[in-house]
PDB file of C-alpha atoms in Angstrom:
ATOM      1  CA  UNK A   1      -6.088 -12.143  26.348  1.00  0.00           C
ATOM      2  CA  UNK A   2      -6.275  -8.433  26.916  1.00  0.00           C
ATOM      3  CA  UNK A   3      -8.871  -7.821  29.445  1.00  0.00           C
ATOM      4  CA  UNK A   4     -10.264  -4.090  30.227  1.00  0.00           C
ATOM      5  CA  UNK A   5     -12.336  -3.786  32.884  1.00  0.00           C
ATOM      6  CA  UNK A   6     -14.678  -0.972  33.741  1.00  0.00           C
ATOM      7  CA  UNK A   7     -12.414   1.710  32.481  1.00  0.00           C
ATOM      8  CA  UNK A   8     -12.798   5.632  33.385  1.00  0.00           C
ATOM      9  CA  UNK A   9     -10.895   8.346  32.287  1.00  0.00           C
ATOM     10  CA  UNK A  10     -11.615  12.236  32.969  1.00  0.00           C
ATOM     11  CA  UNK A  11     -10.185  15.406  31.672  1.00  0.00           C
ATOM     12  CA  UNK A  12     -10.425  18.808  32.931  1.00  0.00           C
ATOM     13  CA  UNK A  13     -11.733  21.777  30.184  1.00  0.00           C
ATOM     14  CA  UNK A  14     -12.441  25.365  30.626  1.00  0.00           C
ATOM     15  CA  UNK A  15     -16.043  24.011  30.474  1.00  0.00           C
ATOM     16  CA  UNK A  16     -16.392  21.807  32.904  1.00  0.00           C
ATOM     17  CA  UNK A  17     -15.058  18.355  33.344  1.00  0.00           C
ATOM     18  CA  UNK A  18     -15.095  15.482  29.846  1.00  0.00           C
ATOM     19  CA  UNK A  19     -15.607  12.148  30.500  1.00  0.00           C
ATOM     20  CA  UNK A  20     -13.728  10.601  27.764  1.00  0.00           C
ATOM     21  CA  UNK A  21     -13.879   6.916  28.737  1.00  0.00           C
ATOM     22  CA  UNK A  22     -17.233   5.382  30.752  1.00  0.00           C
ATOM     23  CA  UNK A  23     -17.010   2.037  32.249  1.00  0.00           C
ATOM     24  CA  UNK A  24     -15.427   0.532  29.191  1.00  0.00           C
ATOM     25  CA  UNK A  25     -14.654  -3.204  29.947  1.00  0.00           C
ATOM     26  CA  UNK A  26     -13.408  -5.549  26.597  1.00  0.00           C
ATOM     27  CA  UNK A  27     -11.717  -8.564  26.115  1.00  0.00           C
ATOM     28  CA  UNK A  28      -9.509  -8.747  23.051  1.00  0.00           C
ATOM     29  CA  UNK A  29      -8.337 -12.811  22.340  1.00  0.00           C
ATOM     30  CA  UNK A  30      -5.080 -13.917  21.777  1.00  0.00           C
ATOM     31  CA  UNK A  31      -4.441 -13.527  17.862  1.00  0.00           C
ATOM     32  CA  UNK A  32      -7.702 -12.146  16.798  1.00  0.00           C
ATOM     33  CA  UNK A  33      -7.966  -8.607  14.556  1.00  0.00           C
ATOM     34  CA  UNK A  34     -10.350  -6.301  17.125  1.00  0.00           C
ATOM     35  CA  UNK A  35     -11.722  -3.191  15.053  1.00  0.00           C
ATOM     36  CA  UNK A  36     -13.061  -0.240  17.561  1.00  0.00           C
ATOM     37  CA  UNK A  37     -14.798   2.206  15.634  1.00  0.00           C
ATOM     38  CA  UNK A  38     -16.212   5.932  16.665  1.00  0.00           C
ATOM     39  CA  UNK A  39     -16.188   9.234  15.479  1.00  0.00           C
ATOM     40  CA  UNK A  40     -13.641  11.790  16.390  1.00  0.00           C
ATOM     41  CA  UNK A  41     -13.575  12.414  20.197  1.00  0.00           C
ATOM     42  CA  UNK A  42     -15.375   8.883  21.338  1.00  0.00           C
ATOM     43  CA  UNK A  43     -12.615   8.092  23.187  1.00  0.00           C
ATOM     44  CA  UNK A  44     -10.916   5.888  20.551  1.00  0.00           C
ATOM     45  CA  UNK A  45      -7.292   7.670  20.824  1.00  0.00           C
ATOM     46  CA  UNK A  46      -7.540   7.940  24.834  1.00  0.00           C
ATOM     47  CA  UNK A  47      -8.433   4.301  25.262  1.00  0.00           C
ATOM     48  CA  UNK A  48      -5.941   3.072  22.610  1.00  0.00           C
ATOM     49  CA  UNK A  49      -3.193   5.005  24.949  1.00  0.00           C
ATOM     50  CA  UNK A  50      -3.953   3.619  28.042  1.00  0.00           C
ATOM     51  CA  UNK A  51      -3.328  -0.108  26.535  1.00  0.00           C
ATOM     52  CA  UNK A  52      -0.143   0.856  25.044  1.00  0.00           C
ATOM     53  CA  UNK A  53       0.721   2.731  28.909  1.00  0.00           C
ATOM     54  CA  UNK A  54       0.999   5.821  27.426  1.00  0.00           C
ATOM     55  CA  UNK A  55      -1.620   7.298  30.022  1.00  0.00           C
ATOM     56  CA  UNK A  56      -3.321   6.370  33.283  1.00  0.00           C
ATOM     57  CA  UNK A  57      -7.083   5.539  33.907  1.00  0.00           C
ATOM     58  CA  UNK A  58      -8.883   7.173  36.326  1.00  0.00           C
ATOM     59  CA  UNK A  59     -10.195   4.046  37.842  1.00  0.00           C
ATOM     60  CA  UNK A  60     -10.648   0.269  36.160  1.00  0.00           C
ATOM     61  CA  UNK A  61      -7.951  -1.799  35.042  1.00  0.00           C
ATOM     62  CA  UNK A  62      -6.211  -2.800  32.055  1.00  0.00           C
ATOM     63  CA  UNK A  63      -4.537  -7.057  32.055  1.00  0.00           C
ATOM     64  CA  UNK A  64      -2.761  -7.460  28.834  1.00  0.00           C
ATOM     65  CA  UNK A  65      -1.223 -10.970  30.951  1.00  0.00           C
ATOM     66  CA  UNK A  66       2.710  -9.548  30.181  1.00  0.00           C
ATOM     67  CA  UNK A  67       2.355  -8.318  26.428  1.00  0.00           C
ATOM     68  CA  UNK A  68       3.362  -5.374  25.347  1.00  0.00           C
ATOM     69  CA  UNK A  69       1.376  -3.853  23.119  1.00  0.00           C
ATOM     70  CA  UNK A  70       3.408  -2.086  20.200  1.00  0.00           C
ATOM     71  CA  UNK A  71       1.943   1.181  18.651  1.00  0.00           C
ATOM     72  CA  UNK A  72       1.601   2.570  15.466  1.00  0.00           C
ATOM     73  CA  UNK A  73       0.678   6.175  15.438  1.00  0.00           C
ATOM     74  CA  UNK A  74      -1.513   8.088  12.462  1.00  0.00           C
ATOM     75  CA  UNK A  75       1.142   9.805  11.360  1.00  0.00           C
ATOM     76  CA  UNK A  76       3.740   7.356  11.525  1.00  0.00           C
ATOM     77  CA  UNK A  77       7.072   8.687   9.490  1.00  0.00           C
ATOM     78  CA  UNK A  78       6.990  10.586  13.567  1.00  0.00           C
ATOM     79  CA  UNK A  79       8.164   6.947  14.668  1.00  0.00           C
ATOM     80  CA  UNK A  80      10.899   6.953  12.404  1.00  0.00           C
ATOM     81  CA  UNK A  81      14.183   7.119  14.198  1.00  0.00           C
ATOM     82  CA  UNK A  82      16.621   5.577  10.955  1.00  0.00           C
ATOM     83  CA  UNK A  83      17.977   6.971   7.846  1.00  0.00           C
ATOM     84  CA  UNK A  84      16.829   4.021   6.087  1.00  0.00           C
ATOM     85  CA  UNK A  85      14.368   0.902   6.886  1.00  0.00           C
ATOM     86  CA  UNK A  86      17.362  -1.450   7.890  1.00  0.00           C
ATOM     87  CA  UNK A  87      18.809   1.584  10.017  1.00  0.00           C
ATOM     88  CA  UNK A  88      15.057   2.101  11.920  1.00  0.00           C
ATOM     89  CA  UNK A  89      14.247  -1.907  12.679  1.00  0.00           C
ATOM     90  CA  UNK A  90      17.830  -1.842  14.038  1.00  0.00           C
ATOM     91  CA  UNK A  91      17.164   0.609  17.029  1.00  0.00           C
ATOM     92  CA  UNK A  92      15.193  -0.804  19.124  1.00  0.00           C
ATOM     93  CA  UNK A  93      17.211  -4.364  19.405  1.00  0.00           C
ATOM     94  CA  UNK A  94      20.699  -2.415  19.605  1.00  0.00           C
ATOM     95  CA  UNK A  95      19.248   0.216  22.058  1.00  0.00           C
ATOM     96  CA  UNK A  96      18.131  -3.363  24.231  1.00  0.00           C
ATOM     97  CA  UNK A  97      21.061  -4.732  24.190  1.00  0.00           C
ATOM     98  CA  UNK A  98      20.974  -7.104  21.980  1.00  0.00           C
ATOM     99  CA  UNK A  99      23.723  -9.133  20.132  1.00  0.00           C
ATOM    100  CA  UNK A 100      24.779  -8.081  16.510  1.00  0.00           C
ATOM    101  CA  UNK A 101      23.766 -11.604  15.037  1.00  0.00           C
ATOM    102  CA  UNK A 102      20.240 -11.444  16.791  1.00  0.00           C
ATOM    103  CA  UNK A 103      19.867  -7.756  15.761  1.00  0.00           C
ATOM    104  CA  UNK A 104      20.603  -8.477  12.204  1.00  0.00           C
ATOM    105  CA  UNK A 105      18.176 -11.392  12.231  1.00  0.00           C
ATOM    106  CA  UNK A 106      15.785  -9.414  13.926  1.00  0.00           C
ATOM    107  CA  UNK A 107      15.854  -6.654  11.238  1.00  0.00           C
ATOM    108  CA  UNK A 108      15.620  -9.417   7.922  1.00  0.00           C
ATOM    109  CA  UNK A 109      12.958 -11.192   9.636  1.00  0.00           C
ATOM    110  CA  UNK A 110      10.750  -7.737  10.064  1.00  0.00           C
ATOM    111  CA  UNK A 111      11.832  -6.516   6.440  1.00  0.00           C
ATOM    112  CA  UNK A 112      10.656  -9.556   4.776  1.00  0.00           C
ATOM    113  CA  UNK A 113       7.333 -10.076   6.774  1.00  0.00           C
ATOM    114  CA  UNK A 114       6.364  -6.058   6.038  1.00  0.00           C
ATOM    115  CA  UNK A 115       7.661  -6.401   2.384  1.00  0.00           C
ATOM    116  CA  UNK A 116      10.699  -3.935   2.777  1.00  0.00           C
ATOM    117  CA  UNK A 117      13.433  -6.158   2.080  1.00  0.00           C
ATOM    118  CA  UNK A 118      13.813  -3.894  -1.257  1.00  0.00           C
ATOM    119  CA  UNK A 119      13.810  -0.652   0.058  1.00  0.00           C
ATOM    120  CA  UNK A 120      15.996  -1.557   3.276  1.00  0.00           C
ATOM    121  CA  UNK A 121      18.667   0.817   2.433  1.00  0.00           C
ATOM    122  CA  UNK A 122      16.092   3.497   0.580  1.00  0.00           C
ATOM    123  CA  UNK A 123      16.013   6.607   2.119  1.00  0.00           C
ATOM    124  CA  UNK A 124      13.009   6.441   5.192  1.00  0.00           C
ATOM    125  CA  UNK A 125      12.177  10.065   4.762  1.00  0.00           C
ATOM    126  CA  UNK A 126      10.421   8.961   0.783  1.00  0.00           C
ATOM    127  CA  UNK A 127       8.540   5.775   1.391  1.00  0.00           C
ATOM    128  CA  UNK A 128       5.147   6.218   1.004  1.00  0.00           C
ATOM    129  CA  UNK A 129       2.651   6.522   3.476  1.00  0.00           C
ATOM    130  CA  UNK A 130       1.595   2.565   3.443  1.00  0.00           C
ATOM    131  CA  UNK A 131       5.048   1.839   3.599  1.00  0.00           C
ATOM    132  CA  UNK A 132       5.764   3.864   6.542  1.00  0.00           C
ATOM    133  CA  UNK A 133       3.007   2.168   8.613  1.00  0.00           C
ATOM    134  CA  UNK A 134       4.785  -0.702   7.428  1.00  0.00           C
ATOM    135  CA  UNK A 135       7.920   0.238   8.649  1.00  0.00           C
ATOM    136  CA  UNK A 136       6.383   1.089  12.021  1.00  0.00           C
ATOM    137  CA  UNK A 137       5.057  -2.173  12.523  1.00  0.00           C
ATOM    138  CA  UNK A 138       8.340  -4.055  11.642  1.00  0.00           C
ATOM    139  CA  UNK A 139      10.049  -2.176  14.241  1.00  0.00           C
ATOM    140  CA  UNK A 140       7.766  -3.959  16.400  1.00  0.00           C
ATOM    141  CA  UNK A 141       8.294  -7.205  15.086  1.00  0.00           C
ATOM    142  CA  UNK A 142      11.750  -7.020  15.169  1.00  0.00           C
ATOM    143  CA  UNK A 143      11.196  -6.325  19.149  1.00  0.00           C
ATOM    144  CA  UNK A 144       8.897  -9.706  19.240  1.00  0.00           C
ATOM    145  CA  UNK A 145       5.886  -7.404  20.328  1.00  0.00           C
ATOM    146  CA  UNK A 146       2.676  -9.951  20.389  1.00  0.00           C
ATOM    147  CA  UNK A 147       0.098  -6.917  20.118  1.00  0.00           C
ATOM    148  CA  UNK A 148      -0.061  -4.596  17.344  1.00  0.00           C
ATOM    149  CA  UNK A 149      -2.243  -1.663  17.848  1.00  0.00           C
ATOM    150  CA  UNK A 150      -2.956   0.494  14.973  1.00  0.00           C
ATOM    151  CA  UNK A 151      -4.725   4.536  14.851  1.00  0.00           C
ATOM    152  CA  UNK A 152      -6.404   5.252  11.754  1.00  0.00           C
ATOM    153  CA  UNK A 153      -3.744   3.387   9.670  1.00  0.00           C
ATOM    154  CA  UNK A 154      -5.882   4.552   6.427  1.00  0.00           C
ATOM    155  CA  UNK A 155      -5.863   8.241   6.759  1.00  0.00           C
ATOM    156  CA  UNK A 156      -4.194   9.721   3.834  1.00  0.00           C
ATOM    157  CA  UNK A 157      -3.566   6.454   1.722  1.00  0.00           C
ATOM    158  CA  UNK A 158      -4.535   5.387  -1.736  1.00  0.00           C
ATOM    159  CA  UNK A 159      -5.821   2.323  -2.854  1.00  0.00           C
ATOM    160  CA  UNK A 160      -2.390   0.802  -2.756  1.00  0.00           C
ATOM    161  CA  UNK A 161      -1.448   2.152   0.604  1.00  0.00           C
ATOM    162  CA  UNK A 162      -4.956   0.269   2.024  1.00  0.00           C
ATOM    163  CA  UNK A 163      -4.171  -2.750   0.159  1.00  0.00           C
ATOM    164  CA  UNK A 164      -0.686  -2.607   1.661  1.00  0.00           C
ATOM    165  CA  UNK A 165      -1.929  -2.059   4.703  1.00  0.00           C
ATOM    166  CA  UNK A 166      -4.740  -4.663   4.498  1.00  0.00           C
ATOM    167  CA  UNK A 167      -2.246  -7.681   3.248  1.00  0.00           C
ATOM    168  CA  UNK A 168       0.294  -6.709   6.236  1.00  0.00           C
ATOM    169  CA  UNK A 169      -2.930  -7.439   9.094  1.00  0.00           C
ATOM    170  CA  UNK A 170      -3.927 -10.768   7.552  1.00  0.00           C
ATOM    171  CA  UNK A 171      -0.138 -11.815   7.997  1.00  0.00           C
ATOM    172  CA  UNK A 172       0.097 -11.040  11.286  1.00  0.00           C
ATOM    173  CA  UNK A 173      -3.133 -12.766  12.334  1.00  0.00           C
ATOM    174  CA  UNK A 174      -1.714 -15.799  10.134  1.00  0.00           C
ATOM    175  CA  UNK A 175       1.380 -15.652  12.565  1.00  0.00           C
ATOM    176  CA  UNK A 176      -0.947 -15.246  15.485  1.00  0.00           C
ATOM    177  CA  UNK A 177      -0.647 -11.429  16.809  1.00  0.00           C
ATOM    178  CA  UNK A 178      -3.398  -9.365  17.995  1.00  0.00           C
ATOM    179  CA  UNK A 179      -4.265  -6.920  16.010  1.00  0.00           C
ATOM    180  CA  UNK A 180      -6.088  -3.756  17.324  1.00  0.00           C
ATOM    181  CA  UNK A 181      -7.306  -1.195  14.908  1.00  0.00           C
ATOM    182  CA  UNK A 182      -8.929   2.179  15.566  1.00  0.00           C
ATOM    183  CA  UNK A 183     -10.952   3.204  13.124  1.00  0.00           C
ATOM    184  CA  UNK A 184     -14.071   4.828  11.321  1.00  0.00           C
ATOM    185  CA  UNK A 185     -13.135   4.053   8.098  1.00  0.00           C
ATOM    186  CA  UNK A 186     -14.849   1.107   8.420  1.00  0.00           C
ATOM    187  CA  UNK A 187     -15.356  -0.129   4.543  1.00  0.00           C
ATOM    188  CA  UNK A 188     -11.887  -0.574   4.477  1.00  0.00           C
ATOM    189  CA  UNK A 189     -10.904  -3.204   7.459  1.00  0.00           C
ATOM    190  CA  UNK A 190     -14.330  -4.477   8.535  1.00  0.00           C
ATOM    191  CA  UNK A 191     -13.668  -8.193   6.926  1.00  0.00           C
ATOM    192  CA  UNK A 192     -10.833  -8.783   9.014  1.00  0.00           C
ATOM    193  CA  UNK A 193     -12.636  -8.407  12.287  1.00  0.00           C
ATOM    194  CA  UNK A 194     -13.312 -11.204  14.754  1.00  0.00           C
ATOM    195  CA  UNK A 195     -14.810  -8.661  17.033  1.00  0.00           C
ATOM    196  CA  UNK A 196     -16.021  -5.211  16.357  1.00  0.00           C
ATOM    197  CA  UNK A 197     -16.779  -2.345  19.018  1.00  0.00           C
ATOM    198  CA  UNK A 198     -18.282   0.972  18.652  1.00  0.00           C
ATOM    199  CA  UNK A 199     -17.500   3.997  21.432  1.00  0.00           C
ATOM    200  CA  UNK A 200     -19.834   6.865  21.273  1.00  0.00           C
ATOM    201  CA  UNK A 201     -19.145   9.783  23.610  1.00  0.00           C
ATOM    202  CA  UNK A 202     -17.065   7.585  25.559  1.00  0.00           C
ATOM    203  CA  UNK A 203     -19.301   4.839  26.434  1.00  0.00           C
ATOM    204  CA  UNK A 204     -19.123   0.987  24.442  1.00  0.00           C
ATOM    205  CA  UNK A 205     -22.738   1.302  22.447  1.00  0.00           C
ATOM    206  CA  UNK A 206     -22.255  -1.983  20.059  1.00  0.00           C
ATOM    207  CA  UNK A 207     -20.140  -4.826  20.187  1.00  0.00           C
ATOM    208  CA  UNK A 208     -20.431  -8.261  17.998  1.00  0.00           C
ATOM    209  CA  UNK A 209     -19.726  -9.555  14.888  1.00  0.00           C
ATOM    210  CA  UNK A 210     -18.817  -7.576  11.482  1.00  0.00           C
ATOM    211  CA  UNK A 211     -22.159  -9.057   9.859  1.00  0.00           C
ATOM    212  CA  UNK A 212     -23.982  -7.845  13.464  1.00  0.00           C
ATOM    213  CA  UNK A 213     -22.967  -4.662  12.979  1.00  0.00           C
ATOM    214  CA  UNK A 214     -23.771  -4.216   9.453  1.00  0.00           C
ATOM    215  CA  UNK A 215     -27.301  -5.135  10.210  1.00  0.00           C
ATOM    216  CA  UNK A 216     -27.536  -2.403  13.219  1.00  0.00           C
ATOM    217  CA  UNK A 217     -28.045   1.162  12.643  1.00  0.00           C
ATOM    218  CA  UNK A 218     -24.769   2.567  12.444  1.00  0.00           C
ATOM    219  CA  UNK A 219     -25.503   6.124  11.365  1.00  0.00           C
ATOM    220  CA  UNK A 220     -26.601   6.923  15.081  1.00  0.00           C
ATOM    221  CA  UNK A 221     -23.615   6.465  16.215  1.00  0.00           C
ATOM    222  CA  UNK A 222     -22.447   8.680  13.042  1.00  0.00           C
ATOM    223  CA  UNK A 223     -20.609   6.093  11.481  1.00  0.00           C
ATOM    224  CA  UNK A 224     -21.806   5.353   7.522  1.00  0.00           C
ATOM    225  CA  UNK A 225     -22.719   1.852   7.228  1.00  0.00           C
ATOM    226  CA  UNK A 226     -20.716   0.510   4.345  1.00  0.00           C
ATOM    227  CA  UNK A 227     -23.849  -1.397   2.811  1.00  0.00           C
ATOM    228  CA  UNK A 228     -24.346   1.828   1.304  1.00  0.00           C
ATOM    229  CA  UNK A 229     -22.073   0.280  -1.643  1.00  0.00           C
ATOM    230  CA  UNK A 230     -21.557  -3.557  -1.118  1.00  0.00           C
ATOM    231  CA  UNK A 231     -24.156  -6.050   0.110  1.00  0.00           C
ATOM    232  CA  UNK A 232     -22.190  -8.121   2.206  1.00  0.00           C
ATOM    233  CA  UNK A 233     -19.025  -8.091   4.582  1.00  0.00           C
ATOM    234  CA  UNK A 234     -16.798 -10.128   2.564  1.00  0.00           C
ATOM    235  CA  UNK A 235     -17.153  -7.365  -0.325  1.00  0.00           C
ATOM    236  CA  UNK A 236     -15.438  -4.754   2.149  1.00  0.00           C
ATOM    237  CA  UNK A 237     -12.004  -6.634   1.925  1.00  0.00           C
ATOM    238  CA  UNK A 238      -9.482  -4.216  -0.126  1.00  0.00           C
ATOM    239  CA  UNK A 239      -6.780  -6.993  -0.774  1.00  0.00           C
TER     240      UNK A 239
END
């Protein structure tokens, strides 16, 4: 269980001070697929930081009981360290100290959960853009990270990409990590959720199930309710 507990964070602007994060308290289960949604600047980035302790809160406290949550960024060919997929999985378990039988373990197991045994040795640099999320989160794997944490892992992909993408979260919640995915492309991911949150201007407005939230009035929080185009929550699955 992560647990967040009344969360603040505060940055200084030439107009004034923002508060990015209000009193934001969560708690994400053990295994479960938690989608927090918001448009741009509702603190979705900022908080997704602070779990992975890439910044500091102001005040509150983050309990993620000894995991350590593995991150994959928007733009994630920046994560990519390797010449090739084998080379990139490989880093992290070398640079740890690991032996070379556990590393190359470490890397097959990763390629063939994320469906890159084929293009281990294939130049990094020309995957796609679903592949290269891919990649990011088998580096993870291959470091036995329990919590997956994922920002806007559709910008920028095709059908395939999301269907890549899509196939890749139901696996690990069949192997029991904790997926966390930021988000306001909603249509695309909200099936998976057990829990769903929305931030708006830095404060937690909704929280509940993916059929609660498509009966709640999503647009004032300026996020497009996907029963615009399909009637029901299991029609918002891309697999």
């Amino acid at each position: 269980m992560i647990k967040i507990e009344n969360l603040n964070k505060t940055f200084a602007t030439s107009e004034g001070l923002n508060h990015v994060l209000k009193n934001i308290s969560l708690e994400i289960p053990d295994g479960s697929c938690f989608i927090i949604s918001g448009e741009n600047g509702s603190g979705k980035s900022v908080l997704m930081s602070i779990i992975a302790g890439l910044e500091t809160a102001d005040s509150g406290t983050v309990d993620c009981e000894g995991q350590r949550p593995g991150l994959v960024f928007q733009e994630a060919e920046t994560q990519i360290l390797g010449e090739t997929p084998r080379e990139d999985i490989a880093f992290g378990p070398q640079n740890a100290g690991w032996s070379k039988s556990d590393v190359k373990e470490a890397v097959e197991s990763a390629l063939e959960k994320c469906g890159l045994t084929k293009k281990a040795d294939f130049p990094a640099r020309f995957l796609s853009g679903g592949e290269k999320r891919r990649l990011a989160v088998a580096c993870m794997l291959a470091m036995k990270l329990p919590v997956i944490i994922m920002d806007e892992p559709y910008a920028n992909l095709d059908f395939c990409g999301v269907k890549q993408v899509n196939f890749l979260i139901k696996k690990l919640k069949s192997e029991g990590k904790t997926v966390i995915i930021l988000t306001h492309e909603i249509e695309k991911c909200l099936a998976l959720a057990d829990k769903f949150v929305v931030l708006f201007r830095g404060e937690k407005v909704f929280e509940g199930s993916a059929e609660q939230a498509l009966k709640t009035d999503l647009e004032k929080w300026n996020i497009k309710n996907p029963l615009t185009q399909y009637k029901k929550a299991e029609d918002l699955l891309w697999l």
